[in-house]
Amino acid sequence: MKIAIIGHSGSGKSTLARFLGQHYHCEVFHLDQLHFSSNWQERSDHDMIADLSTCLLKQDWIIEGNYANCLYEERMSEADYIIYVNFSRFHCVYRAFKRYLNYRGKTRPDMADNCQEKFDVAFVKWILLDGRSETIKNYNSVVKNTLIKPCLDKSKAAKSLYEYDQLIRVQN
């Protein structure tokens, strides 16, 4: 099974990916881990794409994250299911702040080594404004793009906590 999870920063993509990975006994790849090296150093797109290409070759995977410049169409095309976590921007800021309180001074399991959790003005601006338009534009372009196989039949959107809970309460 191949699952792509996309959505806004702070929406719960990593949490959902970890849960589904445990439930389906499937390897989870966090794109933030591939994008950053130690101490928040950004890796080149070339290096990230090389690592992501290896992930895509696996029989089963769960890949969470957006990164439109890194095999986005390939991920959406190959995925058996696409989950779009679409909470309000204020809910995402709230979740990101809760995550910060939980991991303050530590590195989350879905991040590269020594990338201590942070919550600053630039990140809040990204959640509220900058990242929001980019994510929606990318999702809509992939789902509506006729150059790749249509994704509507394999897409799910979680716009509320109830819908998110339903995704987590998966049935075999």
PDB file of N, CA and C in Angstrom, residues 1-2 17-29 59-62:
ATOM      1  N   MET A   1       0.835  -1.166   0.000  1.00  0.00           N
ATOM      2  CA  MET A   1       0.000   0.000   0.000  1.00  0.00           C
ATOM      3  C   MET A   1       0.886   1.237   0.000  1.00  0.00           C
ATOM      4  N   LYS A   2       0.484   2.234  -0.758  1.00  0.00           N
ATOM      5  CA  LYS A   2       1.221   3.493  -0.844  1.00  0.00           C
ATOM      6  C   LYS A   2       0.267   4.628  -0.501  1.00  0.00           C
ATOM      7  N   ALA A  17       0.678   9.905   9.785  1.00  0.00           N
ATOM      8  CA  ALA A  17       1.591   8.984   9.091  1.00  0.00           C
ATOM      9  C   ALA A  17       2.142   7.931  10.046  1.00  0.00           C
ATOM     10  N   ARG A  18       2.557   8.358  11.239  1.00  0.00           N
ATOM     11  CA  ARG A  18       3.078   7.386  12.222  1.00  0.00           C
ATOM     12  C   ARG A  18       2.002   6.369  12.590  1.00  0.00           C
ATOM     13  N   PHE A  19       0.780   6.853  12.828  1.00  0.00           N
ATOM     14  CA  PHE A  19      -0.303   5.942  13.199  1.00  0.00           C
ATOM     15  C   PHE A  19      -0.579   4.941  12.077  1.00  0.00           C
ATOM     16  N   LEU A  20      -0.729   5.440  10.855  1.00  0.00           N
ATOM     17  CA  LEU A  20      -1.021   4.542   9.735  1.00  0.00           C
ATOM     18  C   LEU A  20       0.141   3.586   9.473  1.00  0.00           C
ATOM     19  N   GLY A  21       1.363   4.055   9.662  1.00  0.00           N
ATOM     20  CA  GLY A  21       2.530   3.188   9.502  1.00  0.00           C
ATOM     21  C   GLY A  21       2.504   2.025  10.475  1.00  0.00           C
ATOM     22  N   GLN A  22       2.152   2.311  11.729  1.00  0.00           N
ATOM     23  CA  GLN A  22       2.045   1.241  12.730  1.00  0.00           C
ATOM     24  C   GLN A  22       0.877   0.316  12.406  1.00  0.00           C
ATOM     25  N   HIS A  23      -0.240   0.905  12.010  1.00  0.00           N
ATOM     26  CA  HIS A  23      -1.441   0.115  11.735  1.00  0.00           C
ATOM     27  C   HIS A  23      -1.230  -0.848  10.562  1.00  0.00           C
ATOM     28  N   TYR A  24      -0.622  -0.345   9.496  1.00  0.00           N
ATOM     29  CA  TYR A  24      -0.437  -1.154   8.292  1.00  0.00           C
ATOM     30  C   TYR A  24       0.948  -1.803   8.209  1.00  0.00           C
ATOM     31  N   HIS A  25       1.784  -1.627   9.238  1.00  0.00           N
ATOM     32  CA  HIS A  25       3.146  -2.173   9.236  1.00  0.00           C
ATOM     33  C   HIS A  25       3.880  -1.731   7.970  1.00  0.00           C
ATOM     34  N   CYS A  26       3.849  -0.439   7.755  1.00  0.00           N
ATOM     35  CA  CYS A  26       4.378   0.149   6.533  1.00  0.00           C
ATOM     36  C   CYS A  26       5.425   1.207   6.896  1.00  0.00           C
ATOM     37  N   GLU A  27       6.501   1.264   6.132  1.00  0.00           N
ATOM     38  CA  GLU A  27       7.560   2.243   6.401  1.00  0.00           C
ATOM     39  C   GLU A  27       7.063   3.660   6.110  1.00  0.00           C
ATOM     40  N   VAL A  28       7.396   4.582   7.014  1.00  0.00           N
ATOM     41  CA  VAL A  28       6.972   5.978   6.898  1.00  0.00           C
ATOM     42  C   VAL A  28       8.181   6.840   6.558  1.00  0.00           C
ATOM     43  N   PHE A  29       7.993   7.719   5.589  1.00  0.00           N
ATOM     44  CA  PHE A  29       9.031   8.674   5.208  1.00  0.00           C
ATOM     45  C   PHE A  29       8.496  10.080   5.435  1.00  0.00           C
ATOM     46  N   GLN A  59       7.872  -1.245  -2.271  1.00  0.00           N
ATOM     47  CA  GLN A  59       6.546  -1.779  -2.573  1.00  0.00           C
ATOM     48  C   GLN A  59       5.463  -1.059  -1.777  1.00  0.00           C
ATOM     49  N   ASP A  60       5.745  -0.773  -0.518  1.00  0.00           N
ATOM     50  CA  ASP A  60       4.794  -0.085   0.355  1.00  0.00           C
ATOM     51  C   ASP A  60       5.477   1.119   0.972  1.00  0.00           C
ATOM     52  N   TRP A  61       4.743   2.219   1.092  1.00  0.00           N
ATOM     53  CA  TRP A  61       5.278   3.389   1.773  1.00  0.00           C
ATOM     54  C   TRP A  61       4.157   4.326   2.192  1.00  0.00           C
ATOM     55  N   ILE A  62       4.494   5.118   3.180  1.00  0.00           N
ATOM     56  CA  ILE A  62       3.677   6.270   3.558  1.00  0.00           C
ATOM     57  C   ILE A  62       4.635   7.447   3.527  1.00  0.00           C
TER      58      ILE A  62
END
